[in-house]
Every structure is written in structure tokens, then in C-alpha cells.
Amino acid sequence: MMSVVKKVFAARESAIFLALLLLMGGIWIFAPKFLSSSNLYLVSRQISFVAIVALGELFVILSSGIDLSVGSIMGLSGVIAAGAMVSGIPIFLSVLLGLIGGMLLGFINGILISYVGIAPFIVTLGMLSFARGTILILTKGWPIINIPPVFLVIGQGDVLGVPIPVWIMLVAGVVSYFLLTFTAFGRRLYAIGGNEEAAFLSGIRVRRIKLAIYILSSLAASIVGIILVARFNSAQPDTGTGWELDAIAAAVIGGTSLSGGSGTVLGVFIGAAIMGIIRNGLVLMKVSPYWQTAIIGVIIVLAAVLDRIKNKRRA
Amino acid sequence: MIPLVSMKGISKRFPGVHALKHVDFDLHVGEVTGLLGENGAGKSTLMKILCGVYAPDEGSILWEGKPVAFTSIRDAQNQGISIIFQEFNLCPNISVLDNLFLGRELKRGVVLDFKKMREKAKKIFSYLGVDIPLEQPVGRLSVALQQMVEIAKALLLEVKVLVMDEPTSALTEKEIAKLFQVIRDLKAQGLAIVFISHKLDEVFHITDRIVVLRDGERVGEVRTKDITEEKIVEMMVGRKLSDFFSTRTSKPSEEIVLSVDQLSGPPYIHDVSFSIRKGEILGMAGLIGAGRTETALLMIGALRPTDGRICVNRKEIHFKEPAEAVSHGIMYLSEDRKNKSLVLDMTVRENISMSILDKLSEILFTINSQKERQLCSEYISRLQIKTPSMEQRVKNLSGGNQQKVVIGRCLAVEPFVLVLDEPTRGIDVNAKAEVHRIITTLADRGVSILLISSELPEILALSDRVLVMHEGKVKAILENKNLTQEQIMQIILRKEKESYASA
């Protein structure tokens, strides 16, 4: 029993989890409405969107790469799926088209990064711009409306009182955890992030795995992009703008190292929760929205500083 | 006579290790003191305390009999103590001149006094007998010249004590001779010098006294001229040198398992051909930069050959990446343990099983952790890896044990060809002997081994045949019968003269 307790406290995530609890307590004192079921419903749904994108980003960051194109890919897959639905293609097929479209861009990212050897930052920065431009070309800047009402349940409905996007987040989390913890793929990914050259020479197919993670990352982004269509009852051309930074921030706050090789699913979830709850709390406490952005910035750097201190003590 | 520096009763603990136990260490004016010990004996820790990097837990440092305390490297430098670390402290992208004066630039008013800095730099290089362009970025210099820049940097200060940690490991014979001339010169000027090296012949050549550490304790201090190499090794490891030789029990068969035919490729490998028989150890000798590592990398598909064929069991195979070589049972162990072999933040278990995750995988691609653990504990005991548990991160292991972890990874693949690139570099005498034993045992069991080593005694002790490489080409392949180091060096040097003549 004692060892279980010890293990819990020794875990990498325990410090930020404690921070999350303190944060929730603090907000609750100043804005008791925070813990009302209607607010928790909203805030958990908001968190789930960022969390799913951040999960995809986690795979990429673990390899010491970065994916800046997730926001644009989100938007594009939503536009593809919505456009398909509106033009009468069955919903299931439309969703599939949206996912495939997003994954195709991830595939292009992956090929350029792992087989052509261009830096991830450059490739995905280019893709960020390319995908956003494609959205504007396809929509001419107008939102796509008249989404079939049955589809909206994915973004707006709930099961057992929990929003469907939260369920999707949980499934994505379990799948990611399984992949990272129990499979050879996950072990190899951590090895690549820890020392790519060593992984390569010891017989790990580095290029293939890197290709896979950029596809995974764009898949996660596409899923969220499509759910957001259902959530807002339309596909907006600016959906996902700036989300790559939120996704990266969630991962970093959750203790993921940008130099690769360390980071967990639980950490990413807590990181996304901290960001979502702070935003929500500031709104409830009637703090100016201008302050929100500034405070999130402080939190990101603070998280990195705490991680640094913790690592130093360990070494 | 009062020693210039006297370290008395120095103790230092790190979490989990008692690095130094009441060590005394004296330095005298105009003397070279050799500091010897296996890896982990405490040499570096002792020197870092002398230079102000660490504070001792117990003990004191006396300077000409008066107690001093250094809280930073700068403190120690102001007192006149300068250290040349084993790993270079140079910025590769900036010029030689800027590196020399980094952090202590000469100024005239607020602007840098380039003229004076250049003059001083030129003076010191001509003293060292090297001609290094001052505007060249340091990263473009050869490792040997970088070493010279490092030495020049140390001498720019008002130095009274100079610590050199493995200064010769990157240098050629010629450069070592030059360095020794400089050391003798500095000695004559009254400097106290500490010389740390794994190469015993050098220590015997240049030092006046030798201090031996073992497991954080001072085993003894002797005058160099009064002692033999065997005695020193005995002091270092606590047993006799004769225990270290390992012998082959079987001869390689005639069956050729791998042949390389006219292999060429980047950066400068040309027409390399050789073959390895079952159970044979083929030594690969040559100077640093001869192209041995690159040949191995071309062979396993880590680099792309431009020409040539590789045949495994008489079938031609083209490896596109190391993973394919591994799946064919050809395993490569890199010369660069920290940067190219280990994932330092991962555990012993994860590092050992890295190459065989496919074999350990089950339905849904999950790793069978019971099988994994069983396999790892088998290799830990078979290779006698000293670790508290298989869950220990490899970065916490000593160099020798880290190397055994990598060897464990290679063996787990059950390879039939093993390419070992400097398998004993930077590990201590005991671990070295164990690695040698592992190599001979493997060969006896029928594994073919390509042994790349810069230590000729190692090549000669283990190999069945020796391949000599120079400037990207095979110069000779010799049966290892009555072969001597001199013969191999002659082949290398003779060819060097020829290539000068043809150039």
C-alpha cells in the first residue's frame, strides 16, 4: 500500500496534477459556479478538443519533431467532411473523406521529413500555410452551412451525461496509452526521441515510424476538425487557427520534453485541462479576455521552469 | 619542500556513490604527475575539485601551505589552475581567435583589441609549433588541431598548474611527440602538470611521479622510474596482468559467411574487398580516419554504397537500412557509445531488448514483458553487468557496464556476424578483459567478428587475420602469425609515403 502511495507521488505527473487540483480549488473559491454541472459539462467538452489534438502532437514531439500544421489540417478536414455532407454524400463516407484528406497531408509531412530529410519545423510550417490556403480556395472564405442535423449529435450530444467529444477523447487516450506503453511501436518511438542515431543503428526503422507519427498527428487533428463541424453546425474557414500552439502548450505543460523521448498521455491530458480550466475560470471571474492570453503564456513558461527544477533535483 | 598544491583528506559523495575517500594528492613545481585509475576510480572527480567545479565534502586544499577554497572554475583560474577537459569546451561555429579569448577578451576601451589578441595567439601557436589559421571556425579543424587550440587556450592564462585529462586520445604519434615536447618545456618553466591517460606507455614516458586511485581511494604514489607497467596495472585493478589474456580454443572454419567485394561509397571509401569465415575474428587496423567505421556503415546500410557487392552466405544482398542487416543477423556496435549506441535515459532492460522487439511481440503488437525480463536477466548475468536492477537507467552505469549493455543488445539478436567498432574504447582494464573474453567466446561458438580497433595490441591479441586500412583503401590482409605492431605501422606509414609521392 505504502509503495503504491510512494509511486503515485514519484510519478512525473503528480506535481502538475497537484497544480491542477489547487487551480480548481482556487477558481471554485472565487467563482463557485465553476463546479456547477453545467459549467463542468462545457469546460470538459472544450478541453477534449485541445486534448485530442495534443495527443497527436505528443507522438510527434516524442520523436523530437514538431507539427505546426495540426490547426490548418483540422480546418481542412472539417471543410472536406462538411462539403461532402452538404453535397449529399452519406455522412459516414463524408467523415471518412475528411479523415483521409487530413491523413494525406500528414503523409506528405512525414515523407518530406523522414525520407527527404527536411526539418519538421519547416515542412509543417509550409503545410500550415498550404492547408489554410486550400481551405480558403475551397470555401472562398465562406462558412459551409446546412449540415445534416443527425450529424450534430457528435459535437453537441452526450452519453450518460458526458459530452460525446469527451468520450472520444477518452477512447483516443486509451488507444494512445496502449500504443505508447505496451507496443513495440511505442518503445521504438521513445528510443528515437531519446537517441535517434542509436535507434537507427540498432535496427529500428526510424523513417517508417516517423512517417507513421505525422499521419497519426494529422488523424487526431482531423478527428477534432470534424467534431467541431458538428459542434458549431458549420465548417468555418478559420477553424483551428492557432490551435497548433495550444496543442504544443498542452503537451509542454504536461511535462513533455521538446527534445524528445519523454512525455505521457496522462501528462498531456492534465496539461490540456490546466489550460482549459484557466480560460474558463478567468471568464467566470470576469477577467478581461486580453488577460487570458497573457496568463496562458506565463503558465507555459512556468511549467517549463518547474520541470527544469524537478529534473535538476533528480540529476 | 612544500608542495605547490596539496589536497588533503579529500572526500566526496554523490547520491549512491562514495566517489572519493580521504584522498591526499600533492603537486610539485616543475613536475609531471600521472594520475591513474580505472574508469570510476575518482580521477575526474578529484580534478574537478581541484579546479573548483565541485566542493569537497571533507578535506582541504593548500596552496603553498596556505588553505584555499575555490567556488568556481574562474576562482581556480585566478589562482593559476587550468584544466583541459577530456571533452572539448570549444564553440565549433566561431573562429579560433574568438575561442581562445572567449570570456576574457582583450579590450581597448569598450572595443575589442583584435591586434593584440592576434599577436598573443600567434605567439602561443608558434610556441606550440602549430600553424592554425586564426579566422577559421574551430569546427572545421581536425580533432588534433582542436586539441592544440584547447591547450593554447589554457596557456593564455597565467598558469601555474595545468591539468590534462586524456590529452592524447585524438592525436597522432607525431602530434603526441610535439605535445610531449611542450609538456617538457612547461615543466622546465616550473609548472606543475597533472597528466591523466589510459595509455600506460605515455604515462611512463612523460611523468615523474604516478598516483594511483582505485574505487575512490589512493592506492599509492610512486616515482615513475622505480616501477614497472605490470606493477602499476596490479595497483590499478588489484590483480595480476597475466590474468587478463584470453585464449581461443578453436580455429575458424573455412566456410565464408560474408564477403564484401569492391565496396565504394561516401565519404572516401574505395574498392574495399574482404571476406570473413565462420567463427573468425578479422581485425581491422588503421589510423583514425582510415575509413574503417565508414566501411562498416556502408556494409550494414547506414550509408549508401555507390558501388560494390555484399554477399551473405554466397547470396548477394543490398541493405537499405541497418534494420535489414539486423534482421539478417548482422549486428553493428558503434564506436560512440553515448551518442550512437545507448539511449541514456532508457533502462538497462529497454536498451538490451531494443533490437529484438519484433521477436518479443505478440498479438496486437504488444511486447511480452515477461519474456523480455527473462531475456534481459539472462544477459545481465551472462555478461556480468553490474547494475542494481534491469530498471536502472543506463546513464547511471559506469562506462564498462554501459558497453556490456550494448553488447547484450547485439547478442540478443543472436547474430552470426558481429561488427565491433572500438568495443573497449574508454572502459577500464577489468571491463576490457571481460569484453575480450566475450569476443573470443563468441568466435569459439561460430560467430564471425569484424573487430575495428585503434589499439594494435588488442587487434593482435584477438584476431585470426588483420586487415590494414588507410585513406579509404585496404592496404593489406595478413595472417596473424608472428605479426607485430611495428609491421602493421610500417604498412600504414609506407603507404602514406607512397601516396605523398604520387600526389
Coordinates of C-alpha atoms in Angstrom, one line a residue, chain B residues 84-330:
Chain B
I84 CA 41.9 20.8 -20.3
F85 CA 38.9 18.6 -20.2
Q86 CA 38.5 15.3 -22.0
E87 CA 35.5 16.7 -23.8
F88 CA 36.4 19.8 -25.7
N89 CA 35.0 23.1 -24.4
L90 CA 35.2 24.9 -27.8
C91 CA 32.4 26.5 -29.8
P92 CA 32.6 24.9 -33.2
N93 CA 31.0 27.8 -35.1
I94 CA 33.2 30.6 -34.1
S95 CA 36.7 31.4 -35.1
V96 CA 39.9 30.1 -33.4
L97 CA 40.8 33.5 -32.2
D98 CA 37.4 34.1 -30.6
N99 CA 37.5 30.8 -28.9
L100 CA 41.0 31.5 -27.5
F101 CA 39.8 34.7 -25.8
L102 CA 36.2 33.7 -25.1
G103 CA 35.1 35.3 -21.9
R104 CA 38.4 37.1 -21.4
E105 CA 38.7 39.2 -24.5
L106 CA 41.3 41.9 -24.6
K107 CA 39.8 45.3 -24.9
R108 CA 40.9 48.8 -25.6
G109 CA 38.2 51.0 -24.0
V110 CA 35.0 49.3 -25.0
V111 CA 36.1 47.8 -28.3
L112 CA 37.9 44.5 -28.7
D113 CA 41.6 44.8 -29.3
F114 CA 42.0 42.4 -32.2
K115 CA 45.5 43.3 -33.0
K116 CA 46.8 42.5 -29.5
M117 CA 44.7 39.3 -29.3
R118 CA 46.0 38.2 -32.7
E119 CA 49.6 38.9 -31.7
K120 CA 49.2 36.9 -28.5
A121 CA 47.5 34.0 -30.3
K122 CA 50.3 33.8 -32.9
K123 CA 52.9 33.9 -30.3
I124 CA 51.4 31.0 -28.4
F125 CA 50.8 28.9 -31.6
S126 CA 54.4 29.4 -32.7
Y127 CA 55.5 28.3 -29.3
L128 CA 53.4 25.2 -29.6
G129 CA 54.8 24.7 -33.1
V130 CA 51.5 24.6 -34.9
D131 CA 50.2 26.8 -37.6
I132 CA 46.5 27.3 -37.2
P133 CA 44.6 29.9 -39.2
L134 CA 43.1 32.3 -36.6
E135 CA 39.9 33.1 -38.6
Q136 CA 38.9 29.5 -39.3
P137 CA 35.9 28.2 -37.4
V138 CA 37.1 25.7 -34.8
G139 CA 34.6 23.1 -36.0
R140 CA 36.5 22.8 -39.3
L141 CA 39.8 21.9 -37.8
S142 CA 40.9 18.4 -37.3
V143 CA 40.4 16.9 -33.8
A144 CA 44.1 17.1 -33.2
L145 CA 44.3 20.8 -34.0
Q146 CA 41.2 21.4 -31.8
Q147 CA 43.2 19.8 -29.0
M148 CA 46.0 22.2 -29.7
V149 CA 43.6 25.2 -29.6
E150 CA 42.4 23.8 -26.2
I151 CA 45.9 23.7 -24.9
A152 CA 46.7 27.2 -26.2
K153 CA 43.6 28.4 -24.5
A154 CA 44.8 27.0 -21.2
L155 CA 48.3 28.5 -21.6
L156 CA 46.9 32.0 -22.4
L157 CA 46.2 32.3 -18.7
E158 CA 48.8 32.8 -16.1
V159 CA 49.1 29.1 -15.5
K160 CA 51.0 27.5 -12.6
V161 CA 49.1 24.2 -12.6
L162 CA 47.9 22.5 -15.8
V163 CA 45.6 19.5 -15.7
M164 CA 45.4 17.4 -18.9
D165 CA 42.6 14.8 -19.0
E166 CA 43.4 12.3 -21.7
P167 CA 45.0 14.9 -24.0
T168 CA 46.4 12.4 -26.5
S169 CA 43.3 10.3 -27.2
A170 CA 42.7 12.2 -30.5
L171 CA 46.3 12.8 -31.5
T172 CA 48.6 11.0 -34.0
E173 CA 52.1 9.8 -33.0
K174 CA 53.7 12.9 -34.5
E175 CA 51.4 15.3 -32.6
I176 CA 51.8 13.4 -29.4
A177 CA 55.6 13.8 -29.7
K178 CA 55.1 17.5 -30.2
L179 CA 52.7 17.7 -27.2
F180 CA 55.3 15.9 -25.1
Q181 CA 57.9 18.4 -26.1
V182 CA 55.6 21.2 -25.0
I183 CA 55.0 19.4 -21.7
R184 CA 58.7 19.1 -21.0
D185 CA 59.1 22.8 -21.8
L186 CA 56.4 23.9 -19.5
K187 CA 57.9 21.6 -16.8
A188 CA 61.2 23.4 -17.2
Q189 CA 59.4 26.7 -16.7
G190 CA 58.2 25.5 -13.3
L191 CA 54.7 24.5 -14.0
A192 CA 53.1 21.6 -12.1
I193 CA 51.3 19.3 -14.5
V194 CA 48.8 16.6 -14.0
F195 CA 48.7 14.0 -16.8
I196 CA 45.7 11.7 -17.0
S197 CA 45.7 8.9 -19.6
H198 CA 44.7 5.3 -20.2
K199 CA 47.8 4.8 -22.3
L200 CA 50.4 3.4 -19.9
D201 CA 53.3 3.8 -22.2
E202 CA 52.7 7.6 -22.4
V203 CA 52.4 7.9 -18.7
F204 CA 55.7 6.1 -18.3
H205 CA 57.2 8.3 -20.9
I206 CA 56.3 11.7 -19.6
T207 CA 55.6 11.6 -15.9
D208 CA 57.9 12.0 -12.9
R209 CA 55.5 10.6 -10.3
I210 CA 52.4 8.4 -10.5
V211 CA 49.5 8.5 -8.2
V212 CA 47.1 5.5 -8.4
L213 CA 43.4 5.7 -7.4
R214 CA 41.1 2.7 -7.0
D215 CA 37.5 2.9 -6.0
G216 CA 37.9 6.4 -4.7
E217 CA 40.9 5.6 -2.6
R218 CA 44.5 6.4 -3.1
V219 CA 46.3 3.1 -3.5
G220 CA 49.8 4.6 -3.7
E221 CA 52.2 7.1 -5.0
V222 CA 55.4 6.0 -6.8
R223 CA 58.3 7.5 -8.7
T224 CA 57.9 6.6 -12.3
K225 CA 61.5 5.4 -12.7
D226 CA 61.1 3.0 -9.8
I227 CA 58.2 1.0 -11.2
T228 CA 57.1 -1.3 -14.0
E229 CA 53.9 -1.3 -16.0
E230 CA 52.8 -4.6 -14.6
K231 CA 53.1 -3.3 -11.0
I232 CA 51.1 -0.2 -11.9
V233 CA 48.3 -2.3 -13.5
E234 CA 48.3 -4.5 -10.5
M235 CA 47.8 -1.4 -8.3
M236 CA 45.1 -0.1 -10.5
V237 CA 43.0 -3.3 -10.7
G238 CA 44.1 -5.2 -7.7
R239 CA 45.2 -8.3 -9.6
K240 CA 47.9 -9.5 -11.9
L241 CA 48.3 -8.6 -15.5
S242 CA 48.7 -12.3 -16.6
D243 CA 45.1 -12.9 -15.7
F244 CA 44.0 -10.7 -18.5
F245 CA 44.9 -12.7 -21.5
S246 CA 42.2 -14.7 -23.1
T247 CA 42.9 -17.6 -25.5
R248 CA 41.0 -19.1 -28.3
T249 CA 40.0 -22.7 -28.0
S250 CA 39.0 -23.3 -31.6
K251 CA 40.1 -22.4 -35.1
P252 CA 37.8 -20.6 -37.6
S253 CA 36.3 -22.9 -40.3
E254 CA 37.0 -22.5 -44.0
E255 CA 33.3 -21.6 -44.7
I256 CA 33.0 -18.0 -45.9
V257 CA 29.9 -16.4 -44.4
L258 CA 30.2 -12.8 -45.5
S259 CA 32.1 -11.2 -48.4
V260 CA 32.5 -7.7 -49.4
D261 CA 33.5 -7.0 -52.9
Q262 CA 34.9 -3.7 -54.3
L263 CA 32.7 -1.7 -51.9
S264 CA 32.9 2.0 -52.5
G265 CA 30.9 4.9 -51.2
P266 CA 30.9 8.2 -49.4
P267 CA 32.8 9.9 -48.0
Y268 CA 36.0 8.3 -49.4
I269 CA 35.8 4.5 -49.3
H270 CA 37.3 3.0 -52.4
D271 CA 37.3 -0.6 -53.6
V272 CA 37.2 -2.4 -50.3
S273 CA 37.2 -6.2 -50.6
F274 CA 37.4 -8.8 -47.9
S275 CA 35.7 -11.8 -46.5
I276 CA 35.0 -13.3 -43.1
R277 CA 34.9 -17.0 -42.3
K278 CA 32.6 -18.7 -39.8
G279 CA 34.0 -18.2 -36.3
E280 CA 36.8 -15.9 -37.4
I281 CA 37.9 -12.7 -35.8
L282 CA 39.0 -10.3 -38.6
G283 CA 40.9 -7.4 -37.0
M284 CA 40.7 -4.0 -38.8
A285 CA 43.6 -1.8 -38.1
G286 CA 44.3 1.7 -39.3
L287 CA 44.7 5.3 -38.2
I288 CA 41.8 7.4 -37.1
G289 CA 40.0 8.5 -40.3
A290 CA 41.3 5.5 -42.3
G291 CA 37.7 4.6 -43.2
R292 CA 37.1 1.6 -41.0
T293 CA 33.9 2.9 -39.4
E294 CA 32.6 4.1 -42.8
T295 CA 33.2 0.7 -44.3
A296 CA 31.2 -0.9 -41.6
L297 CA 28.4 1.7 -42.0
L298 CA 28.3 1.1 -45.8
M299 CA 28.2 -2.7 -45.1
I300 CA 25.1 -2.5 -42.9
G301 CA 23.2 0.0 -45.0
A302 CA 23.6 3.0 -42.7
L303 CA 25.4 4.7 -45.5
R304 CA 24.6 4.2 -49.2
P305 CA 27.4 2.5 -51.2
T306 CA 28.0 3.8 -54.7
D307 CA 29.4 0.6 -55.9
G308 CA 30.3 -2.9 -54.8
R309 CA 28.6 -6.1 -53.6
I310 CA 27.9 -7.7 -50.3
C311 CA 27.3 -11.4 -50.2
V312 CA 25.9 -13.2 -47.1
N313 CA 26.2 -16.9 -47.4
R314 CA 27.1 -16.5 -51.1
K315 CA 23.8 -14.6 -51.8
E316 CA 24.1 -11.0 -52.8
I317 CA 22.2 -8.7 -50.5
H318 CA 21.7 -5.0 -50.6
F319 CA 20.8 -3.5 -47.2
K320 CA 18.8 -0.3 -47.4
E321 CA 19.0 0.4 -43.7
P322 CA 20.6 -1.2 -40.6
A323 CA 17.3 -2.8 -39.7
E324 CA 17.6 -5.1 -42.7
A325 CA 21.2 -6.1 -41.7
V326 CA 19.9 -6.8 -38.2
S327 CA 17.1 -9.0 -39.5
H328 CA 19.7 -10.9 -41.5
G329 CA 21.8 -11.4 -38.3
I330 CA 24.5 -8.8 -38.9

